[in-house]
Tab-separated table of C-alpha atoms in Angstrom:
chain	number	residue	atom	x	y	z
A	14	VAL	CA	110.713	129.474	219.458
A	15	TYR	CA	109.078	132.578	217.954
A	16	ASP	CA	105.386	132.539	218.950
A	17	LEU	CA	103.211	135.332	217.574
A	18	GLY	CA	99.674	134.360	218.577
A	19	GLY	CA	96.415	136.280	218.505
A	20	GLY	CA	96.988	138.298	221.655
A	21	THR	CA	100.566	137.745	222.815
A	22	PHE	CA	104.123	137.430	221.554
A	23	ASP	CA	106.644	135.122	223.191
A	24	VAL	CA	110.170	134.088	222.312
A	25	SER	CA	112.051	131.269	224.012
A	26	ILE	CA	115.597	130.117	223.466
A	27	LEU	CA	116.012	126.436	224.158
A	28	ASP	CA	119.007	124.124	224.312
A	29	ILE	CA	118.051	120.615	223.267
A	30	ASP	CA	120.745	118.012	223.856
A	31	ASP	CA	120.167	114.239	223.930
A	32	GLY	CA	116.444	114.753	224.476
A	33	VAL	CA	116.996	117.111	227.418
A	34	ILE	CA	115.401	120.536	226.941
A	35	GLU	CA	116.818	123.491	228.854
A	36	VAL	CA	115.216	126.936	228.655
A	37	LEU	CA	118.071	129.423	228.250
A	38	ALA	CA	115.957	132.588	228.028
A	39	THR	CA	112.443	133.879	227.458
A	40	ALA	CA	111.068	137.281	226.542
A	41	GLY	CA	107.946	138.677	224.968
A	42	ASN	CA	105.157	141.193	224.943
A	43	ASN	CA	101.790	140.197	226.373
A	44	ARG	CA	100.113	143.115	224.601
A	45	LEU	CA	101.254	142.333	221.069
A	46	GLY	CA	99.684	139.751	218.794
A	47	GLY	CA	97.855	139.050	215.588
A	48	ASP	CA	94.843	141.024	216.795
A	49	ASP	CA	96.996	144.168	216.601
A	50	PHE	CA	97.718	143.477	212.918
A	51	ASP	CA	93.954	143.091	212.342
A	52	GLU	CA	93.355	146.399	214.145
A	53	CYS	CA	95.749	148.211	211.781
A	54	ILE	CA	93.842	146.881	208.770
A	55	MET	CA	90.490	147.800	210.363
A	56	LYS	CA	91.608	151.384	210.986
A	57	TRP	CA	92.868	151.645	207.408
A	58	MET	CA	89.572	150.302	205.998
A	59	ALA	CA	87.497	152.690	208.133
A	60	SER	CA	89.726	155.621	207.169
A	61	GLU	CA	89.550	154.798	203.453
A	62	PHE	CA	85.755	154.398	203.625
A	63	LYS	CA	85.376	157.734	205.406
A	64	ARG	CA	87.628	159.368	202.796
A	65	THR	CA	85.765	157.918	199.798
A	66	ASP	CA	82.186	157.724	201.101
A	67	GLY	CA	82.160	160.357	203.843
A	68	VAL	CA	80.821	157.947	206.466
A	69	ASP	CA	82.550	157.231	209.783
A	70	LEU	CA	82.017	153.548	210.605
A	71	SER	CA	83.802	153.662	213.980
A	72	GLY	CA	80.567	154.118	215.949
A	73	ASP	CA	78.724	151.282	214.193
A	74	LYS	CA	79.346	148.070	216.164
A	75	VAL	CA	77.958	145.766	213.478
A	76	ALA	CA	80.033	147.417	210.738
A	77	MET	CA	83.159	147.301	212.923
A	78	GLN	CA	82.635	143.577	213.573
A	79	ARG	CA	82.416	143.009	209.814
A	80	LEU	CA	85.610	145.050	209.355
A	81	LYS	CA	87.343	142.957	212.029
A	82	GLU	CA	86.422	139.685	210.321
A	83	ALA	CA	87.453	141.046	206.911
A	84	ALA	CA	90.740	142.351	208.331
A	85	GLU	CA	91.713	138.960	209.737
A	86	LYS	CA	90.813	137.275	206.442
A	87	ALA	CA	92.883	139.824	204.491
A	88	LYS	CA	95.868	139.358	206.831
A	89	ILE	CA	95.769	135.599	206.293
A	90	GLU	CA	95.369	135.948	202.518
A	91	LEU	CA	98.314	138.369	202.283
A	92	SER	CA	100.610	135.665	203.656
A	93	GLY	CA	100.156	133.861	200.329
A	94	VAL	CA	99.350	136.578	197.783
A	95	THR	CA	100.599	140.108	197.111
A	96	SER	CA	97.164	141.754	197.124
A	97	THR	CA	93.629	140.965	198.234
A	98	ASN	CA	90.195	142.438	197.620
A	99	ILE	CA	88.066	143.372	200.627
A	100	ASN	CA	84.416	143.553	199.582
A	101	LEU	CA	81.741	144.217	202.205
A	102	PRO	CA	78.386	144.926	200.553
A	103	TYR	CA	75.815	146.920	202.506
A	104	ILE	CA	78.335	147.976	205.170
A	105	THR	CA	76.050	150.909	206.016
A	106	ALA	CA	73.431	153.205	204.521
A	107	ASP	CA	72.739	156.918	204.406
A	108	ALA	CA	70.072	159.152	202.866
A	109	THR	CA	71.263	158.187	199.378
A	110	GLY	CA	70.853	154.458	200.051
A	111	PRO	CA	73.105	151.493	200.851
A	112	LYS	CA	76.892	151.867	200.888
A	113	HIS	CA	79.372	149.161	199.966
A	114	LEU	CA	83.020	148.857	200.978
A	115	ASP	CA	85.274	147.603	198.182
A	116	LEU	CA	89.018	148.005	198.712
A	117	THR	CA	92.220	146.377	197.527
A	118	LEU	CA	94.921	145.890	200.138
A	119	THR	CA	98.400	145.135	198.849
A	120	ARG	CA	101.035	143.343	200.855
A	121	ALA	CA	103.209	146.465	200.527
A	122	LYS	CA	100.478	148.625	202.123
A	123	PHE	CA	99.908	145.980	204.823
A	124	ASN	CA	103.655	145.993	205.563
A	125	GLU	CA	103.581	149.792	205.804
A	126	LEU	CA	100.587	149.726	208.178
A	127	THR	CA	102.137	147.067	210.436
A	128	ALA	CA	105.897	147.755	210.274
A	129	HIS	CA	105.877	149.092	213.851
A	130	LEU	CA	104.356	145.813	215.080
A	131	VAL	CA	106.906	143.648	213.263
A	132	GLU	CA	109.690	145.823	214.669
A	133	ALA	CA	108.177	145.533	218.161
A	134	THR	CA	108.892	141.782	218.086
A	135	ALA	CA	112.594	142.393	217.408
A	136	GLY	CA	113.280	143.834	220.873
A	137	PRO	CA	112.229	140.709	222.791
A	138	VAL	CA	114.203	138.521	220.348
A	139	ARG	CA	117.326	140.620	220.947
A	140	GLN	CA	116.660	140.579	224.709
A	141	ALA	CA	116.321	136.780	224.802
A	142	LEU	CA	119.518	136.362	222.777
A	143	SER	CA	121.336	138.724	225.134
A	144	ASP	CA	119.962	136.996	228.244
A	145	ALA	CA	121.118	133.637	226.865
A	146	GLY	CA	124.547	135.063	226.012
A	147	LEU	CA	124.062	134.198	222.348
A	148	THR	CA	123.932	135.863	218.947
A	149	GLY	CA	121.643	135.079	216.045
A	150	ASN	CA	124.453	133.016	214.513
A	151	ASP	CA	124.386	130.667	217.530
A	152	ILE	CA	120.771	129.676	216.842
A	153	HIS	CA	120.399	126.423	214.907
A	154	LYS	CA	116.657	126.513	214.171
A	155	VAL	CA	113.842	129.020	214.636
A	156	LEU	CA	110.475	127.384	215.206
A	157	MET	CA	107.691	129.698	214.017
A	158	VAL	CA	104.470	129.266	216.020
A	159	GLY	CA	101.191	131.199	215.997
A	160	GLY	CA	99.168	132.271	212.993
A	161	SER	CA	100.799	135.684	212.603
A	162	SER	CA	104.245	134.074	212.386
A	163	ARG	CA	103.177	133.300	208.791
A	164	ILE	CA	103.261	136.991	207.826
A	165	PRO	CA	106.101	137.366	205.274
A	166	ALA	CA	107.463	140.578	206.881
A	167	VAL	CA	107.674	138.731	210.223
A	168	GLN	CA	109.590	135.890	208.586
A	169	GLU	CA	111.966	138.364	206.920
A	170	MET	CA	112.631	140.067	210.260
A	171	VAL	CA	113.388	136.724	211.946
A	172	LYS	CA	115.821	135.877	209.144
A	173	LYS	CA	117.490	139.274	209.535
A	174	LEU	CA	117.930	138.750	213.298
A	175	THR	CA	119.059	135.122	213.216
A	176	GLY	CA	120.301	134.481	209.703
A	177	LYS	CA	117.926	131.491	209.596
A	178	GLU	CA	114.712	130.786	207.720
A	179	GLY	CA	111.966	130.175	210.241
A	180	PHE	CA	110.751	126.568	210.404
A	181	LYS	CA	107.018	126.523	209.687
A	182	GLY	CA	106.406	122.769	209.856
A	183	ILE	CA	104.061	123.074	212.826
A	184	ASN	CA	100.459	124.099	212.233
A	185	PRO	CA	100.062	127.438	214.035
Protein backbone atom coordinates (compact mmCIF):
# COMPACT_ATOMS: atom_id res chain seq x y z
CA VAL A 1 0.00 0.00 0.00
CA TYR A 2 1.48 3.32 -1.15
CA ASP A 3 -0.39 6.12 0.67
CA LEU A 4 0.56 9.68 -0.22
CA GLY A 5 -2.01 11.83 1.58
CA GLY A 6 -2.18 15.56 2.22
CA GLY A 7 0.26 15.65 5.12
CA THR A 8 1.89 12.23 5.43
CA PHE A 9 3.36 9.39 3.40
CA ASP A 10 3.04 5.77 4.46
CA VAL A 11 3.95 2.49 2.81
CA SER A 12 2.87 -0.91 4.09
CA ILE A 13 3.74 -4.33 2.76
CA LEU A 14 1.01 -6.84 3.42
CA ASP A 15 0.72 -10.58 2.92
CA ILE A 16 -2.86 -11.57 2.20
CA ASP A 17 -3.49 -15.31 2.20
CA ASP A 18 -6.92 -16.95 2.48
CA GLY A 19 -8.42 -13.75 3.86
CA VAL A 20 -5.74 -13.41 6.55
CA ILE A 21 -3.82 -10.13 6.38
CA GLU A 22 -0.33 -9.98 7.86
CA VAL A 23 1.64 -6.72 7.96
CA LEU A 24 5.18 -7.58 6.86
CA ALA A 25 6.64 -4.06 7.07
CA THR A 26 5.74 -0.39 7.30
CA ALA A 27 7.70 2.78 6.66
CA GLY A 28 6.95 6.37 5.81
CA ASN A 29 7.53 10.04 6.38
CA ASN A 30 5.10 11.96 8.57
CA ARG A 31 6.37 15.26 7.17
CA LEU A 32 5.82 14.54 3.49
CA GLY A 33 2.51 14.78 1.68
CA GLY A 34 0.48 16.46 -1.00
CA ASP A 35 0.67 19.78 0.83
CA ASP A 36 4.41 19.82 0.08
CA PHE A 37 3.70 19.51 -3.65
CA ASP A 38 1.27 22.45 -3.34
CA GLU A 39 3.95 24.46 -1.52
CA CYS A 40 6.40 23.95 -4.40
CA ILE A 41 3.84 25.30 -6.87
CA MET A 42 3.03 28.24 -4.57
CA LYS A 43 6.70 29.22 -4.29
CA TRP A 44 7.07 28.98 -8.06
CA MET A 45 3.98 31.16 -8.65
CA ALA A 46 5.16 33.79 -6.14
CA SER A 47 8.65 33.79 -7.65
CA GLU A 48 7.34 34.14 -11.21
CA PHE A 49 4.99 36.97 -10.16
CA LYS A 50 7.81 38.81 -8.41
CA ARG A 51 10.00 38.36 -11.50
CA THR A 52 7.37 39.61 -13.96
CA ASP A 53 5.47 42.17 -11.87
CA GLY A 54 8.03 43.16 -9.24
CA VAL A 55 5.69 42.43 -6.34
CA ASP A 56 6.51 40.03 -3.49
CA LEU A 57 3.28 38.27 -2.50
CA SER A 58 4.82 36.28 0.38
CA GLY A 59 3.74 38.80 3.03
CA ASP A 60 0.14 39.03 1.80
CA LYS A 61 -1.91 36.38 3.64
CA VAL A 62 -4.95 36.71 1.39
CA ALA A 63 -2.86 36.44 -1.79
CA MET A 64 -0.96 33.45 -0.38
CA GLN A 65 -4.24 31.68 0.45
CA ARG A 66 -5.37 32.22 -3.15
CA LEU A 67 -2.03 30.85 -4.37
CA LYS A 68 -2.45 27.80 -2.12
CA GLU A 69 -5.91 27.03 -3.51
CA ALA A 70 -4.71 27.57 -7.09
CA ALA A 71 -1.66 25.37 -6.49
CA GLU A 72 -3.75 22.44 -5.28
CA LYS A 73 -6.10 22.83 -8.24
CA ALA A 74 -3.16 22.92 -10.67
CA LYS A 75 -1.60 19.82 -9.07
CA ILE A 76 -4.85 17.90 -9.50
CA GLU A 77 -5.32 19.10 -13.08
CA LEU A 78 -1.76 18.10 -14.04
CA SER A 79 -2.57 14.49 -13.18
CA GLY A 80 -4.79 14.45 -16.27
CA VAL A 81 -3.34 17.08 -18.62
CA THR A 82 0.17 18.15 -19.63
CA SER A 83 -0.31 21.85 -18.86
CA THR A 84 -2.71 24.08 -16.95
CA ASN A 85 -3.42 27.79 -16.79
CA ILE A 86 -3.36 29.50 -13.39
CA ASN A 87 -5.32 32.75 -13.57
CA LEU A 88 -5.83 34.81 -10.42
CA PRO A 89 -7.29 38.22 -11.27
CA TYR A 90 -6.73 41.07 -8.82
CA ILE A 91 -4.11 39.13 -6.83
CA THR A 92 -2.79 42.47 -5.54
CA ALA A 93 -2.50 46.14 -6.43
CA ASP A 94 0.19 48.79 -6.46
CA ALA A 95 0.39 52.47 -7.39
CA THR A 96 -0.27 51.59 -11.04
CA GLY A 97 -3.49 49.73 -10.22
CA PRO A 98 -4.63 46.11 -9.90
CA LYS A 99 -2.28 43.24 -10.74
CA HIS A 100 -3.32 39.89 -12.15
CA LEU A 101 -1.47 36.58 -12.00
CA ASP A 102 -1.70 34.56 -15.21
CA LEU A 103 0.73 31.65 -15.57
CA THR A 104 0.93 28.36 -17.42
CA LEU A 105 2.35 25.43 -15.49
CA THR A 106 3.41 22.42 -17.53
CA ARG A 107 3.63 18.92 -16.15
CA ALA A 108 7.34 18.96 -17.03
CA LYS A 109 7.90 22.08 -14.89
CA PHE A 110 5.79 20.59 -12.08
CA ASN A 111 7.92 17.42 -12.23
CA GLU A 112 11.07 19.55 -12.05
CA LEU A 113 9.75 21.52 -9.05
CA THR A 114 8.70 18.37 -7.16
CA ALA A 115 11.27 15.74 -8.19
CA HIS A 116 12.88 15.85 -4.74
CA LEU A 117 9.52 15.04 -3.12
CA VAL A 118 8.83 12.09 -5.44
CA GLU A 119 12.34 10.79 -4.75
CA ALA A 120 11.79 11.23 -1.00
CA THR A 121 9.04 8.57 -1.16
CA ALA A 122 11.45 6.04 -2.69
CA GLY A 123 13.51 5.66 0.50
CA PRO A 124 10.63 4.42 2.67
CA VAL A 125 9.52 2.05 -0.12
CA ARG A 126 13.03 0.57 -0.29
CA GLN A 127 13.18 0.41 3.52
CA ALA A 128 9.85 -1.44 3.76
CA LEU A 129 10.94 -3.90 1.07
CA SER A 130 14.22 -4.49 2.90
CA ASP A 131 12.49 -4.90 6.27
CA ALA A 132 10.12 -7.46 4.73
CA GLY A 133 13.03 -9.29 3.08
CA LEU A 134 11.52 -8.72 -0.35
CA THR A 135 12.34 -7.07 -3.66
CA GLY A 136 10.04 -5.13 -5.95
CA ASN A 137 9.62 -8.28 -8.04
CA ASP A 138 8.07 -10.08 -5.04
CA ILE A 139 5.20 -7.57 -4.86
CA HIS A 140 2.02 -8.73 -6.59
CA LYS A 141 -0.02 -5.52 -6.45
CA VAL A 142 0.61 -1.92 -5.40
CA LEU A 143 -2.48 -0.20 -4.04
CA MET A 144 -2.22 3.56 -4.60
CA VAL A 145 -4.03 5.57 -1.91
CA GLY A 146 -4.19 9.31 -1.21
CA GLY A 147 -4.82 12.08 -3.69
CA SER A 148 -1.16 12.73 -4.51
CA SER A 149 -0.68 9.08 -5.49
CA ARG A 150 -2.42 10.16 -8.72
CA ILE A 151 0.56 12.32 -9.75
CA PRO A 152 2.03 10.69 -12.90
CA ALA A 153 5.66 11.08 -11.71
CA VAL A 154 4.72 9.28 -8.47
CA GLN A 155 3.16 6.44 -10.45
CA GLU A 156 6.25 6.19 -12.66
CA MET A 157 8.50 6.00 -9.60
CA VAL A 158 6.38 3.22 -8.07
CA LYS A 159 6.58 1.28 -11.34
CA LYS A 160 10.35 1.75 -11.41
CA LEU A 161 10.70 0.42 -7.84
CA THR A 162 8.28 -2.50 -8.11
CA GLY A 163 7.91 -3.23 -11.80
CA LYS A 164 4.13 -2.95 -11.29
CA GLU A 165 1.55 -0.40 -12.37
CA GLY A 166 -0.07 1.03 -9.27
CA PHE A 167 -3.70 -0.02 -8.76
CA LYS A 168 -5.85 3.11 -8.60
CA GLY A 169 -9.27 1.49 -8.22
CA ILE A 170 -9.85 3.03 -4.80
CA ASN A 171 -11.02 6.63 -4.56
CA PRO A 172 -8.20 8.48 -2.79
